[in-house]
mmCIF file of C-alpha atoms and ligand atoms in Angstrom:
data_model
loop_
_atom_site.group_PDB
_atom_site.id
_atom_site.type_symbol
_atom_site.label_atom_id
_atom_site.label_comp_id
_atom_site.label_asym_id
_atom_site.label_seq_id
_atom_site.Cartn_x
_atom_site.Cartn_y
_atom_site.Cartn_z
ATOM 1 C CA MET A 13 0.000 0.000 0.000
ATOM 2 C CA ARG A 14 1.354 3.431 -0.877
ATOM 3 C CA VAL A 15 2.074 5.477 2.228
ATOM 4 C CA THR A 16 2.968 9.170 2.251
ATOM 5 C CA ARG A 17 4.011 10.206 5.730
ATOM 6 C CA VAL A 18 3.717 13.619 7.337
ATOM 7 C CA ASN A 19 6.945 15.577 7.629
ATOM 8 C CA SER A 20 6.414 16.061 11.313
ATOM 9 C CA SER A 21 3.730 14.717 13.626
ATOM 10 C CA ARG A 22 1.263 17.045 15.404
ATOM 11 C CA ILE A 23 1.064 14.710 18.378
ATOM 12 C CA ASN A 24 3.067 16.906 20.751
ATOM 13 C CA GLU A 25 0.542 19.735 20.325
ATOM 14 C CA ILE A 26 -2.332 17.626 21.678
ATOM 15 C CA ASP A 27 -3.674 17.770 25.235
ATOM 16 C CA PHE A 28 -4.791 14.163 25.609
ATOM 17 C CA GLU A 29 -6.407 14.882 28.983
ATOM 18 C CA ASN A 30 -8.782 17.356 27.434
ATOM 19 C CA LEU A 31 -10.311 16.058 24.229
ATOM 20 C CA PRO A 32 -13.783 17.231 23.234
ATOM 21 C CA PHE A 33 -15.164 14.287 21.233
ATOM 22 C CA GLY A 34 -14.336 14.265 17.534
ATOM 23 C CA THR A 35 -12.291 17.462 17.363
ATOM 24 C CA VAL A 36 -8.698 16.227 17.071
ATOM 25 C CA PHE A 37 -7.433 13.957 14.295
ATOM 26 C CA THR A 38 -4.344 11.807 13.890
ATOM 27 C CA ASP A 39 -1.563 12.490 11.391
ATOM 28 C CA HIS A 40 -2.732 10.242 8.556
ATOM 29 C CA MET A 41 -5.838 9.034 6.758
ATOM 30 C CA VAL A 42 -6.810 6.304 4.299
ATOM 31 C CA ILE A 43 -8.211 7.105 0.880
ATOM 32 C CA ALA A 44 -9.405 4.821 -1.923
ATOM 33 C CA ARG A 45 -11.319 5.798 -5.036
ATOM 34 C CA PHE A 46 -14.058 3.968 -6.922
ATOM 35 C CA ARG A 47 -13.492 4.552 -10.634
ATOM 36 C CA ASP A 48 -14.520 2.506 -13.715
ATOM 37 C CA ASN A 49 -16.529 0.158 -11.514
ATOM 38 C CA ASN A 50 -13.632 -0.775 -9.263
ATOM 39 C CA TRP A 51 -12.177 0.279 -5.966
ATOM 40 C CA SER A 52 -8.560 1.402 -6.333
ATOM 41 C CA GLU A 53 -5.821 0.231 -4.007
ATOM 42 C CA PRO A 54 -6.107 2.258 -0.780
ATOM 43 C CA GLU A 55 -3.410 4.796 0.027
ATOM 44 C CA ILE A 56 -2.367 6.416 3.266
ATOM 45 C CA ILE A 57 -1.728 10.129 3.088
ATOM 46 C CA PRO A 58 -1.342 12.981 5.597
ATOM 47 C CA TYR A 59 -4.649 13.961 7.244
ATOM 48 C CA GLY A 60 -5.961 17.146 5.651
ATOM 49 C CA ASP A 61 -8.441 18.871 3.389
ATOM 50 C CA PHE A 62 -9.028 17.351 -0.016
ATOM 51 C CA ASN A 63 -10.626 18.545 -3.229
ATOM 52 C CA ILE A 64 -14.185 17.782 -4.137
ATOM 53 C CA SER A 65 -16.271 19.098 -7.013
ATOM 54 C CA PRO A 66 -18.968 21.603 -5.999
ATOM 55 C CA SER A 67 -21.385 19.401 -7.953
ATOM 56 C CA ALA A 68 -20.450 16.178 -6.100
ATOM 57 C CA SER A 69 -23.537 14.033 -5.342
ATOM 58 C CA VAL A 70 -22.776 13.907 -1.643
ATOM 59 C CA LEU A 71 -23.061 17.685 -1.338
ATOM 60 C CA HIS A 72 -26.489 17.801 -2.958
ATOM 61 C CA TYR A 73 -28.177 14.482 -2.292
ATOM 62 C CA GLY A 74 -26.366 13.245 0.801
ATOM 63 C CA GLN A 75 -25.088 10.032 -0.736
ATOM 64 C CA ALA A 76 -22.841 9.117 2.185
ATOM 65 C CA VAL A 77 -22.501 6.375 4.783
ATOM 66 C CA PHE A 78 -20.158 5.945 7.726
ATOM 67 C CA GLU A 79 -19.093 3.723 10.587
ATOM 68 C CA GLY A 80 -17.681 4.377 14.025
ATOM 69 C CA LEU A 81 -15.460 1.879 15.836
ATOM 70 C CA LYS A 82 -12.770 2.165 18.442
ATOM 71 C CA ALA A 83 -9.149 1.101 18.785
ATOM 72 C CA TYR A 84 -7.388 0.611 22.129
ATOM 73 C CA LYS A 85 -3.876 -0.091 23.361
ATOM 74 C CA ASP A 86 -3.259 -2.617 26.134
ATOM 75 C CA GLU A 87 -0.475 -2.648 28.725
ATOM 76 C CA GLN A 88 1.776 -4.646 26.399
ATOM 77 C CA GLY A 89 1.345 -2.027 23.669
ATOM 78 C CA GLN A 90 -0.841 -4.221 21.445
ATOM 79 C CA ILE A 91 -3.409 -2.423 19.274
ATOM 80 C CA LEU A 92 -6.916 -3.822 19.761
ATOM 81 C CA LEU A 93 -10.261 -3.371 18.043
ATOM 82 C CA PHE A 94 -13.737 -4.306 19.262
ATOM 83 C CA ARG A 95 -15.867 -6.385 16.861
ATOM 84 C CA PRO A 96 -14.394 -4.801 13.706
ATOM 85 C CA MET A 97 -16.000 -7.387 11.413
ATOM 86 C CA ASP A 98 -19.454 -6.310 12.597
ATOM 87 C CA HIS A 99 -18.574 -2.718 11.706
ATOM 88 C CA CYS A 100 -17.246 -3.753 8.305
ATOM 89 C CA LEU A 101 -20.403 -5.743 7.524
ATOM 90 C CA ARG A 102 -22.615 -2.853 8.640
ATOM 91 C CA LEU A 103 -20.702 -0.391 6.447
ATOM 92 C CA GLN A 104 -21.248 -2.733 3.498
ATOM 93 C CA LYS A 105 -24.956 -2.998 4.309
ATOM 94 C CA SER A 106 -25.297 0.786 4.676
ATOM 95 C CA ALA A 107 -23.486 1.300 1.372
ATOM 96 C CA LEU A 108 -25.804 -1.055 -0.516
ATOM 97 C CA ARG A 109 -28.878 0.737 0.855
ATOM 98 C CA LEU A 110 -27.520 4.112 -0.335
ATOM 99 C CA ASN A 111 -26.599 2.708 -3.760
ATOM 100 C CA ILE A 112 -22.891 2.994 -2.998
ATOM 101 C CA PRO A 113 -20.534 0.176 -4.041
ATOM 102 C CA PRO A 114 -19.402 -1.438 -0.770
ATOM 103 C CA VAL A 115 -15.683 -1.699 -0.069
ATOM 104 C CA SER A 116 -14.467 -5.265 0.262
ATOM 105 C CA THR A 117 -13.755 -6.747 3.666
ATOM 106 C CA GLU A 118 -10.122 -7.095 2.600
ATOM 107 C CA LEU A 119 -9.805 -3.422 1.630
ATOM 108 C CA PHE A 120 -11.459 -2.358 4.887
ATOM 109 C CA PHE A 121 -9.195 -4.415 7.149
ATOM 110 C CA LYS A 122 -5.977 -3.922 5.209
ATOM 111 C CA SER A 123 -6.248 -0.154 5.147
ATOM 112 C CA LEU A 124 -7.567 0.142 8.718
ATOM 113 C CA GLU A 125 -4.793 -1.987 10.205
ATOM 114 C CA GLN A 126 -2.065 -0.194 8.282
ATOM 115 C CA LEU A 127 -3.388 3.209 9.376
ATOM 116 C CA LEU A 128 -3.569 2.149 13.033
ATOM 117 C CA LYS A 129 -0.033 0.822 12.945
ATOM 118 C CA LEU A 130 1.246 4.047 11.410
ATOM 119 C CA ASP A 131 -0.601 6.311 13.877
ATOM 120 C CA HIS A 132 -0.241 3.952 16.867
ATOM 121 C CA GLN A 133 1.231 6.654 19.107
ATOM 122 C CA TRP A 134 -2.147 8.361 19.039
ATOM 123 C CA ILE A 135 -3.726 5.370 20.797
ATOM 124 C CA ILE A 136 -3.267 6.135 24.469
ATOM 125 C CA PRO A 137 -3.414 3.166 26.876
ATOM 126 C CA GLY A 138 -5.808 3.262 29.837
ATOM 127 C CA LYS A 139 -9.497 2.625 30.334
ATOM 128 C CA GLU A 140 -10.535 6.229 29.783
ATOM 129 C CA ASN A 141 -8.864 6.407 26.375
ATOM 130 C CA SER A 142 -9.614 5.145 22.903
ATOM 131 C CA LEU A 143 -9.093 6.073 19.310
ATOM 132 C CA TYR A 144 -12.417 6.625 17.567
ATOM 133 C CA VAL A 145 -12.109 5.371 13.990
ATOM 134 C CA ARG A 146 -14.396 6.825 11.343
ATOM 135 C CA PRO A 147 -14.549 4.976 7.982
ATOM 136 C CA PHE A 148 -16.899 6.579 5.461
ATOM 137 C CA ILE A 149 -17.852 6.496 1.794
ATOM 138 C CA ILE A 150 -19.156 9.404 -0.249
ATOM 139 C CA GLY A 151 -20.545 9.655 -3.765
ATOM 140 C CA ASP A 152 -18.540 12.334 -5.548
ATOM 141 C CA SER A 153 -19.593 12.294 -9.203
ATOM 142 C CA PRO A 154 -19.541 15.888 -10.459
ATOM 143 C CA ASN A 155 -23.177 15.772 -11.523
ATOM 144 C CA ILE A 156 -26.284 17.317 -10.000
ATOM 145 C CA GLN A 157 -28.705 14.955 -11.688
ATOM 146 C CA ALA A 158 -30.614 13.287 -8.890
ATOM 147 C CA SER A 159 -29.136 9.923 -9.781
ATOM 148 C CA PRO A 160 -26.590 7.658 -8.111
ATOM 149 C CA SER A 161 -22.990 8.772 -8.183
ATOM 150 C CA LYS A 162 -20.726 6.800 -10.498
ATOM 151 C CA ILE A 163 -17.552 7.581 -8.600
ATOM 152 C CA HIS A 164 -16.996 7.294 -4.876
ATOM 153 C CA THR A 165 -14.352 7.891 -2.249
ATOM 154 C CA PHE A 166 -13.689 5.712 0.785
ATOM 155 C CA MET A 167 -11.749 7.240 3.647
ATOM 156 C CA ILE A 168 -10.760 6.432 7.210
ATOM 157 C CA ILE A 169 -9.928 9.150 9.690
ATOM 158 C CA CYS A 170 -9.144 8.669 13.386
ATOM 159 C CA SER A 171 -9.795 10.838 16.421
ATOM 160 C CA PRO A 172 -8.405 10.234 19.924
ATOM 161 C CA ALA A 173 -11.320 10.176 22.358
ATOM 162 C CA ARG A 174 -12.240 10.292 25.996
ATOM 163 C CA SER A 175 -15.863 10.602 27.053
ATOM 164 C CA TYR A 176 -18.586 11.527 24.553
ATOM 165 C CA PHE A 177 -20.759 13.761 26.722
ATOM 166 C CA ASP A 178 -18.162 16.170 28.093
ATOM 167 C CA GLY A 179 -17.721 14.492 31.448
ATOM 168 C CA ASN A 180 -21.427 14.405 32.342
ATOM 169 C CA GLU A 181 -21.939 11.349 34.545
ATOM 170 C CA GLN A 182 -25.600 10.965 33.667
ATOM 171 C CA ILE A 183 -27.551 12.675 30.948
ATOM 172 C CA ARG A 184 -31.100 13.994 30.773
ATOM 173 C CA VAL A 185 -33.224 13.293 27.711
ATOM 174 C CA MET A 186 -36.501 14.455 26.200
ATOM 175 C CA ILE A 187 -38.986 12.138 24.527
ATOM 176 C CA ASN A 188 -39.807 13.610 21.133
ATOM 177 C CA THR A 189 -43.233 13.061 19.628
ATOM 178 C CA ASP A 190 -43.198 15.984 17.178
ATOM 179 C CA HIS A 191 -40.544 14.686 14.795
ATOM 180 C CA SER A 192 -39.468 11.251 13.591
ATOM 181 C CA ARG A 193 -35.985 9.892 13.172
ATOM 182 C CA ALA A 194 -36.984 7.102 10.800
ATOM 183 C CA ALA A 195 -39.955 5.489 9.112
ATOM 184 C CA SER A 196 -40.598 1.904 8.029
ATOM 185 C CA GLY A 197 -38.863 1.120 4.764
ATOM 186 C CA GLY A 198 -36.503 4.075 5.174
ATOM 187 C CA VAL A 199 -32.836 4.195 6.109
ATOM 188 C CA GLY A 200 -33.072 4.333 9.908
ATOM 189 C CA ASN A 201 -31.371 0.952 10.276
ATOM 190 C CA VAL A 202 -28.198 1.953 8.425
ATOM 191 C CA LYS A 203 -25.589 4.604 9.099
ATOM 192 C CA ALA A 204 -26.623 7.081 6.436
ATOM 193 C CA ALA A 205 -25.094 10.512 7.078
ATOM 194 C CA GLY A 206 -28.456 12.252 6.598
ATOM 195 C CA ASN A 207 -30.014 10.334 9.510
ATOM 196 C CA TYR A 208 -27.831 12.400 11.811
ATOM 197 C CA ALA A 209 -28.304 15.761 10.058
ATOM 198 C CA ALA A 210 -32.071 15.351 10.406
ATOM 199 C CA GLN A 211 -31.690 14.981 14.180
ATOM 200 C CA PHE A 212 -29.803 18.217 14.763
ATOM 201 C CA TYR A 213 -32.739 20.624 14.706
ATOM 202 C CA PRO A 214 -35.043 18.690 17.088
ATOM 203 C CA THR A 215 -32.080 17.810 19.327
ATOM 204 C CA ASN A 216 -31.130 21.477 19.597
ATOM 205 C CA ILE A 217 -34.595 22.277 20.886
ATOM 206 C CA ALA A 218 -33.976 19.779 23.692
ATOM 207 C CA ILE A 219 -30.471 21.135 24.356
ATOM 208 C CA GLU A 220 -31.854 24.663 24.702
ATOM 209 C CA LYS A 221 -34.182 23.323 27.399
ATOM 210 C CA GLY A 222 -31.271 21.800 29.335
ATOM 211 C CA TYR A 223 -31.357 18.229 28.009
ATOM 212 C CA GLN A 224 -28.528 16.459 26.175
ATOM 213 C CA GLN A 225 -30.396 14.098 23.868
ATOM 214 C CA LEU A 226 -33.767 13.019 22.543
ATOM 215 C CA ILE A 227 -35.559 9.730 22.751
ATOM 216 C CA TRP A 228 -37.163 9.008 19.402
ATOM 217 C CA THR A 229 -40.583 7.412 19.188
ATOM 218 C CA ASP A 230 -42.192 5.414 16.383
ATOM 219 C CA ALA A 231 -43.262 7.542 13.423
ATOM 220 C CA ASN A 232 -46.803 6.085 13.254
ATOM 221 C CA THR A 233 -48.181 6.419 16.760
ATOM 222 C CA HIS A 234 -45.414 8.101 18.800
ATOM 223 C CA HIS A 235 -46.357 5.738 21.633
ATOM 224 C CA TYR A 236 -43.348 3.442 21.431
ATOM 225 C CA ILE A 237 -39.680 4.123 22.233
ATOM 226 C CA GLU A 238 -37.187 3.585 19.403
ATOM 227 C CA GLU A 239 -33.677 4.866 20.164
ATOM 228 C CA SER A 240 -31.933 7.845 21.706
ATOM 229 C CA GLY A 241 -29.798 10.174 19.603
ATOM 230 C CA THR A 242 -26.659 8.244 18.726
ATOM 231 C CA MET A 243 -27.525 5.365 21.066
ATOM 232 C CA ASN A 244 -29.801 2.360 21.417
ATOM 233 C CA ILE A 245 -31.745 2.447 24.653
ATOM 234 C CA VAL A 246 -32.266 -0.024 27.506
ATOM 235 C CA PHE A 247 -34.598 0.179 30.524
ATOM 236 C CA ARG A 248 -34.539 -1.824 33.724
ATOM 237 C CA ILE A 249 -37.994 -2.446 35.117
ATOM 238 C CA GLY A 250 -37.771 -4.365 38.380
ATOM 239 C CA GLU A 251 -34.984 -6.883 37.772
ATOM 240 C CA THR A 252 -35.675 -7.197 34.039
ATOM 241 C CA LEU A 253 -34.076 -5.295 31.206
ATOM 242 C CA VAL A 254 -36.198 -4.290 28.251
ATOM 243 C CA THR A 255 -35.033 -2.901 24.940
ATOM 244 C CA PRO A 256 -36.907 -2.350 21.676
ATOM 245 C CA PRO A 257 -36.324 -4.901 18.894
ATOM 246 C CA ILE A 258 -34.233 -4.004 15.858
ATOM 247 C CA SER A 259 -36.349 -3.047 12.874
ATOM 248 C CA ASP A 260 -35.860 -1.152 9.639
ATOM 249 C CA ARG A 261 -36.152 2.005 11.756
ATOM 250 C CA ILE A 262 -33.649 1.165 14.488
ATOM 251 C CA LEU A 263 -29.890 0.809 14.102
ATOM 252 C CA ASP A 264 -28.516 -2.649 14.797
ATOM 253 C CA GLY A 265 -26.075 -1.318 17.372
ATOM 254 C CA ILE A 266 -22.977 -3.403 18.065
ATOM 255 C CA THR A 267 -22.859 -2.295 21.713
ATOM 256 C CA ARG A 268 -26.587 -3.172 21.977
ATOM 257 C CA LYS A 269 -25.900 -6.680 20.637
ATOM 258 C CA SER A 270 -23.004 -7.013 23.088
ATOM 259 C CA VAL A 271 -25.191 -5.949 26.048
ATOM 260 C CA ILE A 272 -27.837 -8.527 25.099
ATOM 261 C CA THR A 273 -25.216 -11.279 24.868
ATOM 262 C CA ILE A 274 -23.640 -10.316 28.221
ATOM 263 C CA ALA A 275 -27.063 -10.158 29.919
ATOM 264 C CA LYS A 276 -27.907 -13.660 28.687
ATOM 265 C CA ASP A 277 -24.471 -14.923 29.735
ATOM 266 C CA GLN A 278 -24.826 -13.478 33.245
ATOM 267 C CA GLY A 279 -28.412 -14.635 33.725
ATOM 268 C CA ILE A 280 -29.787 -11.082 33.759
ATOM 269 C CA PRO A 281 -33.393 -11.278 32.501
ATOM 270 C CA ILE A 282 -33.774 -9.351 29.249
ATOM 271 C CA GLU A 283 -36.821 -8.860 27.055
ATOM 272 C CA ILE A 284 -36.483 -7.615 23.500
ATOM 273 C CA ARG A 285 -39.891 -6.188 22.759
ATOM 274 C CA PRO A 286 -41.696 -2.929 22.000
ATOM 275 C CA VAL A 287 -41.509 -0.517 24.933
ATOM 276 C CA GLU A 288 -44.428 1.845 25.432
ATOM 277 C CA ILE A 289 -43.896 5.345 26.823
ATOM 278 C CA SER A 290 -46.791 4.763 29.243
ATOM 279 C CA GLU A 291 -44.960 1.750 30.671
ATOM 280 C CA ILE A 292 -41.823 3.673 31.620
ATOM 281 C CA ILE A 293 -43.840 6.565 33.019
ATOM 282 C CA GLU A 294 -45.744 4.103 35.180
ATOM 283 C CA GLY A 295 -42.430 2.518 36.241
ATOM 284 C CA SER A 296 -41.061 5.911 37.217
ATOM 285 C CA LEU A 297 -44.187 6.712 39.226
ATOM 286 C CA ASN A 298 -44.415 3.360 41.041
ATOM 287 C CA GLY A 299 -40.638 3.011 41.589
ATOM 288 C CA SER A 300 -40.081 -0.063 39.389
ATOM 289 C CA LEU A 301 -38.123 1.867 36.732
ATOM 290 C CA LYS A 302 -34.627 1.385 38.102
ATOM 291 C CA GLU A 303 -32.270 2.205 35.241
ATOM 292 C CA ILE A 304 -32.273 3.837 31.838
ATOM 293 C CA PHE A 305 -29.147 3.818 29.734
ATOM 294 C CA GLY A 306 -28.050 4.453 26.196
ATOM 295 C CA VAL A 307 -25.577 2.089 24.548
ATOM 296 C CA GLY A 308 -23.403 2.816 21.539
ATOM 297 C CA THR A 309 -19.838 2.779 20.283
ATOM 298 C CA ALA A 310 -19.090 6.392 21.106
ATOM 299 C CA VAL A 311 -20.730 6.422 24.559
ATOM 300 C CA VAL A 312 -20.297 2.693 25.446
ATOM 301 C CA VAL A 313 -22.915 2.761 28.262
ATOM 302 C CA CYS A 314 -24.423 6.129 29.172
ATOM 303 C CA PRO A 315 -26.752 6.369 32.194
ATOM 304 C CA ILE A 316 -29.844 8.534 31.789
ATOM 305 C CA SER A 317 -31.023 10.094 35.025
ATOM 306 C CA GLU A 318 -34.281 11.553 33.830
ATOM 307 C CA PHE A 319 -36.583 11.889 30.851
ATOM 308 C CA ARG A 320 -39.114 14.499 29.974
ATOM 309 C CA TYR A 321 -42.426 13.669 28.305
ATOM 310 C CA GLU A 322 -44.799 16.467 27.376
ATOM 311 C CA ASN A 323 -44.615 18.848 30.333
ATOM 312 C CA SER A 324 -43.420 16.500 33.056
ATOM 313 C CA SER A 325 -40.097 15.009 34.081
ATOM 314 C CA TYR A 326 -39.669 11.449 35.260
ATOM 315 C CA LYS A 327 -36.753 9.809 37.031
ATOM 316 C CA ALA A 328 -35.332 6.316 37.176
ATOM 317 C CA HIS A 329 -34.783 5.074 40.746
ATOM 318 C CA TRP A 330 -31.161 4.008 40.388
ATOM 319 C CA PRO A 331 -30.013 1.351 42.891
ATOM 320 C CA ARG A 332 -26.408 1.284 44.165
ATOM 321 C CA GLU A 333 -25.513 -1.762 42.096
ATOM 322 C CA THR A 334 -26.487 -1.255 38.515
ATOM 323 C CA TYR A 335 -26.645 -3.399 35.421
ATOM 324 C CA ALA A 336 -25.280 -0.408 33.491
ATOM 325 C CA GLN A 337 -22.029 -0.655 35.454
ATOM 326 C CA VAL A 338 -21.845 -4.426 34.914
ATOM 327 C CA PHE A 339 -22.105 -3.974 31.144
ATOM 328 C CA LYS A 340 -19.627 -1.112 31.096
ATOM 329 C CA ASN A 341 -17.089 -3.126 33.091
ATOM 330 C CA VAL A 342 -17.429 -6.242 30.953
ATOM 331 C CA ILE A 343 -17.270 -4.349 27.650
ATOM 332 C CA THR A 344 -14.401 -2.014 28.555
ATOM 333 C CA GLY A 345 -12.542 -4.930 30.182
ATOM 334 C CA ILE A 346 -12.693 -6.852 26.904
ATOM 335 C CA GLN A 347 -11.887 -3.774 24.833
ATOM 336 C CA HIS A 348 -8.758 -2.892 26.825
ATOM 337 C CA ASN A 349 -7.575 -6.493 27.245
ATOM 338 C CA LEU A 350 -8.083 -6.378 31.004
ATOM 339 C CA ALA A 351 -10.486 -9.312 31.069
ATOM 340 C CA LYS A 352 -11.118 -12.638 29.353
ATOM 341 C CA ASP A 353 -12.985 -12.430 26.062
ATOM 342 C CA PRO A 354 -15.377 -15.403 26.106
ATOM 343 C CA PHE A 355 -17.311 -14.043 23.128
ATOM 344 C CA GLY A 356 -14.376 -13.542 20.718
ATOM 345 C CA TRP A 357 -14.996 -9.808 20.296
ATOM 346 C CA ARG A 358 -11.443 -8.581 20.740
ATOM 347 C CA TYR A 359 -9.320 -8.293 17.601
ATOM 348 C CA ILE A 360 -5.569 -7.829 17.794
ATOM 349 C CA VAL A 361 -3.958 -5.747 15.058
ATOM 350 C CA ASN A 362 -0.709 -7.491 14.088
HETATM 351 C C1 LIG B 23 -21.214 5.868 17.246
HETATM 352 O O1 LIG B 23 -21.515 5.534 18.402
HETATM 353 O O2 LIG B 23 -20.270 5.375 16.609
HETATM 354 C C2 LIG B 23 -21.996 6.853 16.563
HETATM 355 O O3 LIG B 23 -22.483 6.622 15.514
HETATM 356 C C3 LIG B 23 -22.041 8.136 17.214
HETATM 357 C C4 LIG B 23 -21.496 9.178 16.320
HETATM 358 C C5 LIG B 23 -22.565 9.748 15.469
HETATM 359 C C6 LIG B 23 -20.747 10.217 17.091
#
């Protein structure tokens, strides 16, 4: 693979203790082009701006998909990834749905591993640290016909990360029944860039009212919980966890799948079924709603202290020992190579 290195690294300019999520990038990036019906060999080049035609499809019609996964470094200095094959398969699925030619599994892994090895100093050991890896594909045909792009660009950029929500221990969320994140038959179950753009306006309304995220409800009735911002969502009612089933409106989150597997392994009762808003309100009022947490790659497990519905706020009655902490410990233990990996989720970059 062709590699063009930076003349001098920016790493010494970075305050790794103070990293707002997604704002600092490593020295290099991967780029591969789809031309004449084929993906080119990937290249590694210095991270930086690149040229794109003002008529590129992605700028007009949003033909873009992405992934988010994390790399870690253990005490022996090994570079680790968490379930990278699941991320690769989901990128391929997202690409197909957006009429983008998927990159092959080989191209994905080869270029990702080479980039991580080159920028390995940016992966800081320790449980609080990770390197957030962002592969993405855009359609960049210079053509404003509303038709699929014929040429595409695949890139991987990497951003050293600490916590997603600026050090907030627990977040507060608002249930949204005025807007919809996704509808049946749409693209809510894949990582299409536009899914996130469409959330910004309603989410900002919640942020202005002092909340950090929204909980989305089903587009037909707005009675059922779907997911929360960039996270899938899990509730604990009594001793049982409940989480909505994956559908064509809900992202098949890799952290969500991991939580379900760990719950089953540890004998924690878990029900995967539609969750009605009325049910969690009732749980908050009668004390049986004990935990609410979001799960996702960026946040891992993010406790939610309170949710607002219409004009009232409702709390979960968090016990001292929480399932959220169990999941966080198991997942981060596997990710950082501090614990056994009975599920085969850890991947060592050699
Ligand atoms: C992730 O958890 O990887 C996400 O997709 C969140 C991202 C939009 C910041």
